[in-house]
Coordinates of C-alpha atoms in Angstrom, one line a residue:
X171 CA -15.4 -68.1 36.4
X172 CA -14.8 -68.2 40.0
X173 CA -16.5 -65.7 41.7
X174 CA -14.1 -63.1 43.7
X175 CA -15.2 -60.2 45.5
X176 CA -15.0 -56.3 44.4
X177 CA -12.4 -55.6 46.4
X178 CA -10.0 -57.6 44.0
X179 CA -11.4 -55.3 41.1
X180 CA -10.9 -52.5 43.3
X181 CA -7.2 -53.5 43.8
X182 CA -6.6 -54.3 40.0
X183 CA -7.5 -50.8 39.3
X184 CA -5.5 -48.8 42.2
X185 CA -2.4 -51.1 40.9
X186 CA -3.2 -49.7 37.1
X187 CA -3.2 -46.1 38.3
X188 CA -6.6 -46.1 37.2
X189 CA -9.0 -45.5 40.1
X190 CA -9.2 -42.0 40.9
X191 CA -12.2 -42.2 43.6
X192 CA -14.1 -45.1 44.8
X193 CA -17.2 -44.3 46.6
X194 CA -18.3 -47.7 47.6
X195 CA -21.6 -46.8 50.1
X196 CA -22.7 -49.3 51.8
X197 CA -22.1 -51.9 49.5
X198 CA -19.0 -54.4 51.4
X199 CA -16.7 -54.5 49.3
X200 CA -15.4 -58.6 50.8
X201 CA -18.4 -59.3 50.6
X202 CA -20.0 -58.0 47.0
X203 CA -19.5 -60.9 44.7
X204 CA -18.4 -59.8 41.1
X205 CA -21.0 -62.1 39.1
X206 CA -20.0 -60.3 35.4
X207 CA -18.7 -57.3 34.0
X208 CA -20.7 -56.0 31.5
X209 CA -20.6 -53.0 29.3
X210 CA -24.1 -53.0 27.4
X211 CA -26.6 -51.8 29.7
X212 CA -29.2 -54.1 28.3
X213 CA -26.9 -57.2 29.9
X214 CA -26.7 -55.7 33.1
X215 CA -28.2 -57.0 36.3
X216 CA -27.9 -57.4 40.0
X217 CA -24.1 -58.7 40.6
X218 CA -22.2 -57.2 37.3
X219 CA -19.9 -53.9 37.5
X220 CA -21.2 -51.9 34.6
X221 CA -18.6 -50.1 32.8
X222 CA -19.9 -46.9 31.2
X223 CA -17.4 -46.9 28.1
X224 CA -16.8 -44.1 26.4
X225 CA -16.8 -44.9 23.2
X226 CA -16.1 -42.8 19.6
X227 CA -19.6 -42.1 19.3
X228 CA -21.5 -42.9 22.2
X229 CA -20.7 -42.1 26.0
X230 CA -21.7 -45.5 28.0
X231 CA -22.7 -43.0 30.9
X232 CA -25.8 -41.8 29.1
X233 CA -26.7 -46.0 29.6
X234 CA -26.1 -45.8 33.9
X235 CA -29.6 -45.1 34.7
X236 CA -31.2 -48.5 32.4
X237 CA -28.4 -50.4 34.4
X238 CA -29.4 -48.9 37.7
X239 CA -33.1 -50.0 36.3
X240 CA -32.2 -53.6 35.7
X241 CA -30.4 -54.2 39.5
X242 CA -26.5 -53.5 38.5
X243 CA -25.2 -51.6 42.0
X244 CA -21.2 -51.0 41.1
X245 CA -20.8 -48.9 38.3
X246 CA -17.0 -47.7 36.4
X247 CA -17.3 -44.5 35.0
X248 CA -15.0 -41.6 33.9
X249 CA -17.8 -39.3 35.3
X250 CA -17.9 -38.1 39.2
X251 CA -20.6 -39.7 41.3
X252 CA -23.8 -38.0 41.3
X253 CA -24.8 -36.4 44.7
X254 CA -28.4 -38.0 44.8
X255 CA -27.1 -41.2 44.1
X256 CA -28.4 -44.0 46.4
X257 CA -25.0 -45.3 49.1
X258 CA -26.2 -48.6 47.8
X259 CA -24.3 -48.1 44.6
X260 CA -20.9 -48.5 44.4
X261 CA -19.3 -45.8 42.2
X262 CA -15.8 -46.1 41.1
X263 CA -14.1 -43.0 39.3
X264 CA -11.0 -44.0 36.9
X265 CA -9.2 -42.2 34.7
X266 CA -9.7 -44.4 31.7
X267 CA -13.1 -46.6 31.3
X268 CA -10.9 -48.2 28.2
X269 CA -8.0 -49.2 29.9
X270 CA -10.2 -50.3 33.0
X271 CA -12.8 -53.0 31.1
X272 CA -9.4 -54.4 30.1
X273 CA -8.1 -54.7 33.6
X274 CA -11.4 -55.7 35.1
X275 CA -12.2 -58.5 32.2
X276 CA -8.1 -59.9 32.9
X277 CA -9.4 -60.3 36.7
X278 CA -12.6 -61.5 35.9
X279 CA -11.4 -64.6 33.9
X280 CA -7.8 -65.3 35.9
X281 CA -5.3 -63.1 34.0
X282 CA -5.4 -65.7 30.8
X283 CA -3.1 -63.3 29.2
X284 CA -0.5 -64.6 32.1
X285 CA -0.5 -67.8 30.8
X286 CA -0.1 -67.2 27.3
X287 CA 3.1 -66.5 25.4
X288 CA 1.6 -63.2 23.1
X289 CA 2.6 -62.1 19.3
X290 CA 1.2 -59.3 18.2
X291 CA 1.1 -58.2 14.4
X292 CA 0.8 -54.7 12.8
X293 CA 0.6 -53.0 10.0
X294 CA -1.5 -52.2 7.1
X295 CA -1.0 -55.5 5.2
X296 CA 0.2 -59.0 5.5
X297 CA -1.1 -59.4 9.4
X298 CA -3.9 -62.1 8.6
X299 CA -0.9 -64.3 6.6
X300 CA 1.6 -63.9 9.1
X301 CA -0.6 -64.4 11.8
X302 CA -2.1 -67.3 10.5
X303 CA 1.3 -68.7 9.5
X304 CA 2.6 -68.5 12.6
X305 CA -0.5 -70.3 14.1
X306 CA 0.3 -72.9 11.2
X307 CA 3.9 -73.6 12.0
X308 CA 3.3 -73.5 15.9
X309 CA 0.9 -76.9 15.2
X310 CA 2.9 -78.3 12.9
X311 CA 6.0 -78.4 15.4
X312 CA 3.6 -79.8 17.8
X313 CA 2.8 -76.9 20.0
X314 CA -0.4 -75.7 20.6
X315 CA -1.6 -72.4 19.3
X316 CA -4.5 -70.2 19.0
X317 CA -5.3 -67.2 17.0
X318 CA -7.3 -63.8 16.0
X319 CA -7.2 -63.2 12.6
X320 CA -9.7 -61.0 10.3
X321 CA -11.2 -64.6 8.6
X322 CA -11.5 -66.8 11.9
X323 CA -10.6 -67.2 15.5
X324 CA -9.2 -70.4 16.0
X325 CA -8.3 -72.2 19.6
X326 CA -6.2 -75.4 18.9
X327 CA -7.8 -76.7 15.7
X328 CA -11.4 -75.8 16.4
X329 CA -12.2 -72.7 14.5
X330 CA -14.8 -69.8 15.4
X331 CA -15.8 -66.6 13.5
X332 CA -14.2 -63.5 13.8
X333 CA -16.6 -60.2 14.0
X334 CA -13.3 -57.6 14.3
X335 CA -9.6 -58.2 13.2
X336 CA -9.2 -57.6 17.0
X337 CA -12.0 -58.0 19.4
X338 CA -13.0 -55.7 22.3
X339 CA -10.7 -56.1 25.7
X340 CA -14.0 -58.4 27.4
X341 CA -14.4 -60.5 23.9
X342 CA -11.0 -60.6 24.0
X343 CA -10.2 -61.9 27.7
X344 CA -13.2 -64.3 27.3
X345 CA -11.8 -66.1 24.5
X346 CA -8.3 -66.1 25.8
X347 CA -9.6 -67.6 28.5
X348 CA -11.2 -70.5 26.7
X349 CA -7.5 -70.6 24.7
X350 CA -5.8 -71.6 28.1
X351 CA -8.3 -73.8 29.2
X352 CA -7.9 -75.6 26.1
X353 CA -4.8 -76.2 26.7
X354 CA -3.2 -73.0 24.2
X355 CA 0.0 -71.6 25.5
X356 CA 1.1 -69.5 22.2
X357 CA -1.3 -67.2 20.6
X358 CA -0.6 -65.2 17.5
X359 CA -2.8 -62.0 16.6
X360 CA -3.4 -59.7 14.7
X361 CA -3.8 -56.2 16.4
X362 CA -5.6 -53.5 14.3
X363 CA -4.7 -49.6 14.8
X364 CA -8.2 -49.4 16.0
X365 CA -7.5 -51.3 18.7
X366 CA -4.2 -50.0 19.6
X367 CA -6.2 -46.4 19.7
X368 CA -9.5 -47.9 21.9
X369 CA -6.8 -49.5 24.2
X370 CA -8.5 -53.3 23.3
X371 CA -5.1 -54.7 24.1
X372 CA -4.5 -52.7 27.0
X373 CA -2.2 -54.7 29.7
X374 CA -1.6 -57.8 27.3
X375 CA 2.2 -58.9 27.9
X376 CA 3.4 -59.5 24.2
X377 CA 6.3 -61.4 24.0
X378 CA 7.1 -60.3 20.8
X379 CA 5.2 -57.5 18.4
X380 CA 5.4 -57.7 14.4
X381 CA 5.5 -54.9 12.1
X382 CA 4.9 -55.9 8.5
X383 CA 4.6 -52.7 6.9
X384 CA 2.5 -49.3 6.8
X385 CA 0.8 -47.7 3.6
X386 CA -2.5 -45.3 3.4
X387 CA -5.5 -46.8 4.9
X388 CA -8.3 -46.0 7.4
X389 CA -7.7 -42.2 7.4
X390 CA -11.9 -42.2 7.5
X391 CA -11.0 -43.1 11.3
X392 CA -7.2 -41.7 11.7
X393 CA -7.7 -38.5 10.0
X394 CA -3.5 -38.1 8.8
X395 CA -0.7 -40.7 8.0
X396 CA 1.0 -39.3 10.9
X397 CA -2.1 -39.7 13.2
X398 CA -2.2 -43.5 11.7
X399 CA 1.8 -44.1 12.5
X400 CA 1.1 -43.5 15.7
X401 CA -1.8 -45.8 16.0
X402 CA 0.7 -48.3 15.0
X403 CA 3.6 -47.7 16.8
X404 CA 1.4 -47.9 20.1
X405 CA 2.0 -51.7 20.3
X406 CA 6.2 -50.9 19.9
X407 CA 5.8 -48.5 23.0
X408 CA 4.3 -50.4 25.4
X409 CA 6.6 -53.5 25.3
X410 CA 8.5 -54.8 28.3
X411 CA 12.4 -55.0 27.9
X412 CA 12.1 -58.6 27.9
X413 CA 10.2 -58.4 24.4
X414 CA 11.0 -59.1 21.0
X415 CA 10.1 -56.0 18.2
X416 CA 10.6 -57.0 15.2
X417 CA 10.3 -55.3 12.1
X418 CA 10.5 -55.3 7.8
X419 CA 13.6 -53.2 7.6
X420 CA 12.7 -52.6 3.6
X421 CA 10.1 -50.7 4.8
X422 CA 10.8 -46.6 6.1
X423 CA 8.4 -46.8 8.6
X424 CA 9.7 -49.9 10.6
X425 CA 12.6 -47.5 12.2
X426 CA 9.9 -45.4 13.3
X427 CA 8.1 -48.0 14.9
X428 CA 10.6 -48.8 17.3
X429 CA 12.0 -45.6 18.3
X430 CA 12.4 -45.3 21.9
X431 CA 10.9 -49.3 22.1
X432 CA 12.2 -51.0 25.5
X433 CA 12.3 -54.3 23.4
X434 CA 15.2 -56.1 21.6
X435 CA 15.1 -54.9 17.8
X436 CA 15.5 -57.3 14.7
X437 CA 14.7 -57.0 11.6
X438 CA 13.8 -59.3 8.5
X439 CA 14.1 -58.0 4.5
X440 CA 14.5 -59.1 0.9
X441 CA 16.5 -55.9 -0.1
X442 CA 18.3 -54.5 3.0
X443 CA 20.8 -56.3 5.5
X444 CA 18.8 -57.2 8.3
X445 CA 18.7 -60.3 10.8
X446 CA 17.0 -62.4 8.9
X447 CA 16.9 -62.3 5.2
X448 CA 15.4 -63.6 1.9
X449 CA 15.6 -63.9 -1.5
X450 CA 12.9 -64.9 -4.1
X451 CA 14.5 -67.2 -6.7
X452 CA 11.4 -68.4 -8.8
X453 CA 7.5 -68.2 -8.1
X454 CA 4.6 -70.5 -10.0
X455 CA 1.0 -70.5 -10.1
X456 CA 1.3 -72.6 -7.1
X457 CA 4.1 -71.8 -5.1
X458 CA 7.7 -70.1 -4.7
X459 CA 11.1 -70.6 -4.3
X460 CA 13.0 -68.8 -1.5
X461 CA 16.8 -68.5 -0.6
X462 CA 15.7 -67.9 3.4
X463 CA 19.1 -67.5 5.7
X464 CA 20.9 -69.0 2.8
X465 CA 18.7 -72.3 2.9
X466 CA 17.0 -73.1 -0.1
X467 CA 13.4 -73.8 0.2
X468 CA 10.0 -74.4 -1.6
X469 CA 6.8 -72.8 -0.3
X470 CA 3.0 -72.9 -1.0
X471 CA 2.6 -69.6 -1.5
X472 CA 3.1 -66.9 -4.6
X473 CA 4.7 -63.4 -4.5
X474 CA 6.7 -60.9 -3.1
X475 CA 4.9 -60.0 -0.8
X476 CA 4.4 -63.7 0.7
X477 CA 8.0 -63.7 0.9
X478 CA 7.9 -61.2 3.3
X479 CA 5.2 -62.9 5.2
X480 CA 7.6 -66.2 5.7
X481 CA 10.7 -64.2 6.6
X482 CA 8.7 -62.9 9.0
X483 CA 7.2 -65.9 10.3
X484 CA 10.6 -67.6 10.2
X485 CA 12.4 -64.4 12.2
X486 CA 9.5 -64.9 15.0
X487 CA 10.2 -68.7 14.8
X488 CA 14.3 -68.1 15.8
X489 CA 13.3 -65.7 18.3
X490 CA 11.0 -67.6 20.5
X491 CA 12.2 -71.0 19.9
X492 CA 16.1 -70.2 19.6
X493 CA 16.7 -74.0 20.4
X494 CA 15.2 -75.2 17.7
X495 CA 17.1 -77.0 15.1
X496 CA 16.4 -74.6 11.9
X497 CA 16.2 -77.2 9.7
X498 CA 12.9 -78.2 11.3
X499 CA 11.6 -74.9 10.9
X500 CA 12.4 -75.0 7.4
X501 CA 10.5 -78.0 7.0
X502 CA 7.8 -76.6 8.7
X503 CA 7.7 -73.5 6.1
X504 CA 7.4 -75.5 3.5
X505 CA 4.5 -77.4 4.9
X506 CA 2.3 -73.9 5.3
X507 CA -0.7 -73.5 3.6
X508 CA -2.0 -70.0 2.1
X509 CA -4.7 -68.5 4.0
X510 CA -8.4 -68.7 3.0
X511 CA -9.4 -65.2 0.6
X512 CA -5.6 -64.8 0.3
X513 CA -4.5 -65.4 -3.3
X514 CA -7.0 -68.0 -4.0
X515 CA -6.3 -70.1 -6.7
X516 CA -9.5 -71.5 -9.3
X517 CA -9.3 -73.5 -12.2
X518 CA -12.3 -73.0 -14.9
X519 CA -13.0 -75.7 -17.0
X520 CA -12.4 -73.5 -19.8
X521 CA -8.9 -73.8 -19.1
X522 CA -8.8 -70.0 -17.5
X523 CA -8.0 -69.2 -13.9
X524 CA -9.3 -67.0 -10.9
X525 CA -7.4 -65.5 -8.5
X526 CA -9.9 -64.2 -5.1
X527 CA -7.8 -62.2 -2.8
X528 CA -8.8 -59.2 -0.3
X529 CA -6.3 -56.8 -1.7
X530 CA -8.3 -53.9 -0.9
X531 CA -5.6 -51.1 -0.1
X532 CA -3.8 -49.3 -3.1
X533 CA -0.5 -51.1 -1.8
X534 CA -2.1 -54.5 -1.5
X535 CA -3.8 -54.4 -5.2
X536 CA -0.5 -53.8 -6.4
X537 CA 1.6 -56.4 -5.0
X538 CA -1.3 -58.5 -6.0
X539 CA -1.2 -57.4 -9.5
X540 CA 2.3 -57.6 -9.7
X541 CA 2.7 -61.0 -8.9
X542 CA -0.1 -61.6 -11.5
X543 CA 1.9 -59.7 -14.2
X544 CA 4.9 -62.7 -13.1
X545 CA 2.5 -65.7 -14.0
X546 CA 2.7 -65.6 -17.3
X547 CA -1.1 -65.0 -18.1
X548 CA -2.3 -64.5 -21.9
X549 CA -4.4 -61.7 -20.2
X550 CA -5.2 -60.3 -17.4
X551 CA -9.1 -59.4 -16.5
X552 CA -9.4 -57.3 -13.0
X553 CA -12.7 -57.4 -11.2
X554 CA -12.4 -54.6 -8.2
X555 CA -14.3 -51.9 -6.3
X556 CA -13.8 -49.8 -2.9
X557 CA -15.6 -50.1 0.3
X558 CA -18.0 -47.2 1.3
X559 CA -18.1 -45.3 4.1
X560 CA -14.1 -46.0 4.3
X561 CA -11.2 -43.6 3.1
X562 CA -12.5 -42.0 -0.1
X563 CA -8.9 -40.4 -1.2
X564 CA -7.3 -44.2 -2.2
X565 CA -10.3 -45.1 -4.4
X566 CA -8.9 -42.8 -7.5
X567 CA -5.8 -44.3 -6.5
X568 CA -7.0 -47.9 -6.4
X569 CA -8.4 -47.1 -10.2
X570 CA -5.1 -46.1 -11.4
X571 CA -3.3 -48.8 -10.5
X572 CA -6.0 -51.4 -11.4
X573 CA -6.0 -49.5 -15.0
X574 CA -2.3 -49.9 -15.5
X575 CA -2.1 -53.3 -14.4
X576 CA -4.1 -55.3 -16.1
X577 CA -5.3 -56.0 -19.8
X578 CA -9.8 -55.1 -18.9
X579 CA -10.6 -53.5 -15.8
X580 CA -14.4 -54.3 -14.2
X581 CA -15.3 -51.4 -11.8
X582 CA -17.6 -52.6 -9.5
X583 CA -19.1 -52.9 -5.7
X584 CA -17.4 -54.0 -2.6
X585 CA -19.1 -52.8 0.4
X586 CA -21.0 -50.1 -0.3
X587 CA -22.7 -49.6 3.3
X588 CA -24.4 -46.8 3.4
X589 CA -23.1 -45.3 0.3
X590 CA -24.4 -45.1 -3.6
X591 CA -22.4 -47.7 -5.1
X592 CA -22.2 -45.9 -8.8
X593 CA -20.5 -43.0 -6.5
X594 CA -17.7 -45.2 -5.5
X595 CA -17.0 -46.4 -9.3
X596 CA -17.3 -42.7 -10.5
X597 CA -14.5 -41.8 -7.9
X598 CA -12.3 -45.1 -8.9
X599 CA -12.4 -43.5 -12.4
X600 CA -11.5 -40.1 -11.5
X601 CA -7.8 -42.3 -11.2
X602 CA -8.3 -42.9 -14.8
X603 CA -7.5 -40.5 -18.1
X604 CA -10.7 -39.2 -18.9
X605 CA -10.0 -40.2 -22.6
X606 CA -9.7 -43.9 -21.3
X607 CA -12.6 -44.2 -19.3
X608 CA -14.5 -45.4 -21.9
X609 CA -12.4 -48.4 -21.9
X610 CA -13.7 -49.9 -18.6
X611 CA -16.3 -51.7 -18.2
X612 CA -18.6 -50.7 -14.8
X613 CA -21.4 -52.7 -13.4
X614 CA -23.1 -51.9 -9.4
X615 CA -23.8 -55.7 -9.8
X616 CA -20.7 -57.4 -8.6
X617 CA -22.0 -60.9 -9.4
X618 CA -22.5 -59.4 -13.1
X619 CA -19.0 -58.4 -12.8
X620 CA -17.4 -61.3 -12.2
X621 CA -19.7 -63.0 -14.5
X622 CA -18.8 -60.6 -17.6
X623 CA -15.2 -61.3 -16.7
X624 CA -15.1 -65.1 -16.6
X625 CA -17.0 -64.8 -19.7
X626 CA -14.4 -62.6 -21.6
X627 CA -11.4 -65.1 -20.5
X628 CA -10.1 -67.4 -22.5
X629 CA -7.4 -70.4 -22.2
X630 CA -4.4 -69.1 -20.6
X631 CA -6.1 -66.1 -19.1
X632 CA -6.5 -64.9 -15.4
X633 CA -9.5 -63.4 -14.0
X634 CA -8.5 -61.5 -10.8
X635 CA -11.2 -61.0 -8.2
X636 CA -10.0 -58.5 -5.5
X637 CA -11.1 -56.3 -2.2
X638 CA -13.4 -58.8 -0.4
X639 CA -11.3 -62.0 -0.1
X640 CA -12.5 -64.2 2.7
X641 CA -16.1 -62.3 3.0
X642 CA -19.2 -64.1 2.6
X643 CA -21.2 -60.9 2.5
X644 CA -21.7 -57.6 1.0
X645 CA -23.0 -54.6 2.6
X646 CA -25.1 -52.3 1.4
X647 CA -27.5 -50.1 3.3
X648 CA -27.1 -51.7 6.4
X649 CA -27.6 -55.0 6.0
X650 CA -25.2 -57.9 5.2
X651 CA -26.3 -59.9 2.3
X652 CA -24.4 -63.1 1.3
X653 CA -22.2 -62.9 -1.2
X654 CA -19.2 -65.0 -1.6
X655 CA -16.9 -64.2 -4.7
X656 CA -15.5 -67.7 -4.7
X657 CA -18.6 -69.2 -4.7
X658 CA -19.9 -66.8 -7.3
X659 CA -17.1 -68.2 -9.6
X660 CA -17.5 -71.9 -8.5
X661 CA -21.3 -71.1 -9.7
X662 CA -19.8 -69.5 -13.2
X663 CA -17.4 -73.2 -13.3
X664 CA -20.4 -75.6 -12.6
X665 CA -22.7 -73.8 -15.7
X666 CA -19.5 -73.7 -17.7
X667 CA -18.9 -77.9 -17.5
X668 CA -22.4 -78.6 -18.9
X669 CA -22.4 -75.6 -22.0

């Protein structure tokens, strides 16, 4: 980046109504080049404004003095300036450290987000297959996109790992900056209630915001539903009255999301009157049919809930490209591909099939499930466990449904992290009549698991391995070992062709 000096940082922040006191010494601020901005103290040096973030468990002021140590002399901090503090430190005072790192990284690499046209999509499930959808449909008409998804970031048609669902605001302004540069002008992303909470997004001009829909999930971090909602309808607030909101009208809580939203409302649904509408008229192992806005059309991708995806990406499609013969964006629909750890589709030599998909909510399992239930199958096997450390109260839940919906149920691990994984399975059969517990079959090993399973099927069956999807680990004390539950079964295949 171009180097520019602090006074233009200073600015940013007065314009944000951040800066409550800037106490700038005898540093100049013309002068003072701005050579990083930086909010790990171990990164900090001579040149870079250390932002003291105050985060959900750590304050980042406890770090000023090792960045003071290492040379840094312009500091951000919610915290008044210390009276012994050397006038060669610049101290600036804001309001917000959150909402400041976003404004600083936006100057720091040339307001990207200016040059971007911005969708944002929310909600508990569906955002990594819309997003990605969108992302898909926007290269197949030729323009080019980028994307933040939970599986990958991608920038054009290179593709990058993704360590959050949404990263922090300087990961975020970095990458958007390498987006412009390579010569993105639409980006489609997810945005997680985490980040709508921890102001990661803060200042990004989204042209149009999604909401797919909203059922229990990360109350370990929310605390309440209602605490959640709001998380949520953060991204509705803040749009400009040049935006687009638009939202599942089948679901109750997409009025909420835009009440009092500045935006123009639409809404897409399979059940109630809404803008843009669908119908599902037939799905296969492989793929569905949809009546979408009257037109007939085939598509790639199985269920209900997929439906809803496309309407969506189709409504999003009309709105930012109302020039655009629909036609073409039918054709493009039908071109899109399902996205990877979404309803993944394996064929055993044995003439059974498994399904990997990250349905790890109680909502997702069961849209997932009942889709299954529509294939067809002889029988239906269900590998599944919960993450630790996460929401304990859907894991009973999860149990139930699993139970209900299937023919043998395999309790298992997901992510145990720090917890005892037999404790998770214990609480996923609390969901469960006590008199039919003895029915399912547990196992900590979730390689044994799936291997038990695939064993058990037979021609015609469906093995259906859910909660960890596109992961390539699992977690358990603290470290991430691999594990890859379409590998695992790829593995289970391969020793199946030479019995």
């Amino acid at each position: 980046m171009n180097l520019k000096p602090l006074n233009n940082y200073i600015v940013a922040l007065t314009e944000e109504h951040l800066l409550s006191q800037a106490h700038t010494g005898a540093v100049s601020t013309e002068l003072c080049q701005v050579t990083s901005i930086e909010q790990d103290s171990r990164r900090a040096s001579e040149g870079c404004i250390f932002v003291a973030l105050r985060g959900v468990h750590v304050d980042g002021a406890d770090y000023i003095p090792k960045a003071l140590a290492a040379g840094c002399r312009i500091i951000v901090t919610e915290h008044p300036r210390p009276e012994s503090l050397s006038d060669e430190v610049a101290w600036l005072t804001v309001t917000d450290t959150a909402k400041a790192i976003a404004v600083l990284a936006s100057v720091y690499y040339d307001r990207p987000e200016r040059q971007l046209t911005i969708v944002g999509v929310t909600g508990t499930n569906g955002k990594t297959t819309t997003a990605t959808l969108c992302y898909q449909l926007w290269n197949w008409l030729g323009m080019r996109a980028a994307l933040f998804s939970t599986v990958c970031i991608r920038i054009g048609d290179e593709e990058y790992p993704a360590t959050h669902t949404t990263p922090d605001a300087l990961e975020l302004h970095r990458v958007m900056r390498d987006m412009v540069d390579a010569g993105c002008r639409y980006l489609f992303m997810e945005v997680s209630s985490h980040a709508l909470v921890q102001q990661r997004v803060y200042g990004l001009p989204f042209a149009l915001a999604l909401f797919t829909n909203l059922t229990r999930d990360h109350l370990d971090y929310h605390g309440t539903m209602q605490a959640y909602i709001a998380a949520k309808k953060l991204l509705f607030d803040n749009l400009s009255p040049d935006a687009y909101a638009l939202v599942n009208a089948d679901d109750r809580n997409g009025s909420v999301m835009v009440q009092n939203c500045a935006a123009h409302l639409h809404t897409y649904a399979m059940r109630s009157h809404a803008d843009y509408m669908s119908q599902l008229l037939g799905q296969y192992v492989d793929g569905s049919t949809l009546l979408l806005d009257n037109e007939e059309v085939e598509i790639k991708l199985v269920g209900s809930y997929n439906a809803y995806n496309v309407t969506a990406v189709y409504g999003v499609a009309r709105l930012l490209l109302p020039d655009l013969d629909k036609s073409l964006i039918l054709r493009g629909i039908s071109s899109l591909e399902h996205v990877n750890g979404r309803f993944d589709l394996l064929a055993s030599p044995r003439g059974y099939h498994v399904v990997v998909d990250y349905a790890h909510t109680p909502d997702a399992l069961e849209n997932l499930l009942k889709t299954v239930s529509e294939l067809n199958a002889s029988q239906v096997y269900v590998v599944v466990g919960a993450g630790g450390d996460r929401d304990m109260g859907k894991r009973p839940e999860m149990g139930r449904i699993a139970y209900n919906m299937c023919n043998c149920l395999y309790l298992t691990s997901d992510n145990p992290r720090s917890e005892d994984p037999q404790t998770i399975i214990d609480q996923m059969l609390e969901g469960i009549p006590q008199v039919e517990r003895d029915q399912v079959y547990t196992n900590v090993s979730r390689r044994q698991a799936i291997t038990d399973a695939c064993a058990a099927a037979q021609r015609g069956d469906l093995v259906v391995i859910a909660g960890k999807g596109h992961e390539t680990y699992q977690e358990i004390k603290g470290i991430k070992h691999h594990f890859d539950d379409k590998e695992v079964a790829q593995e289970i295949f391969a020793k199946e062709k030479l019995a």
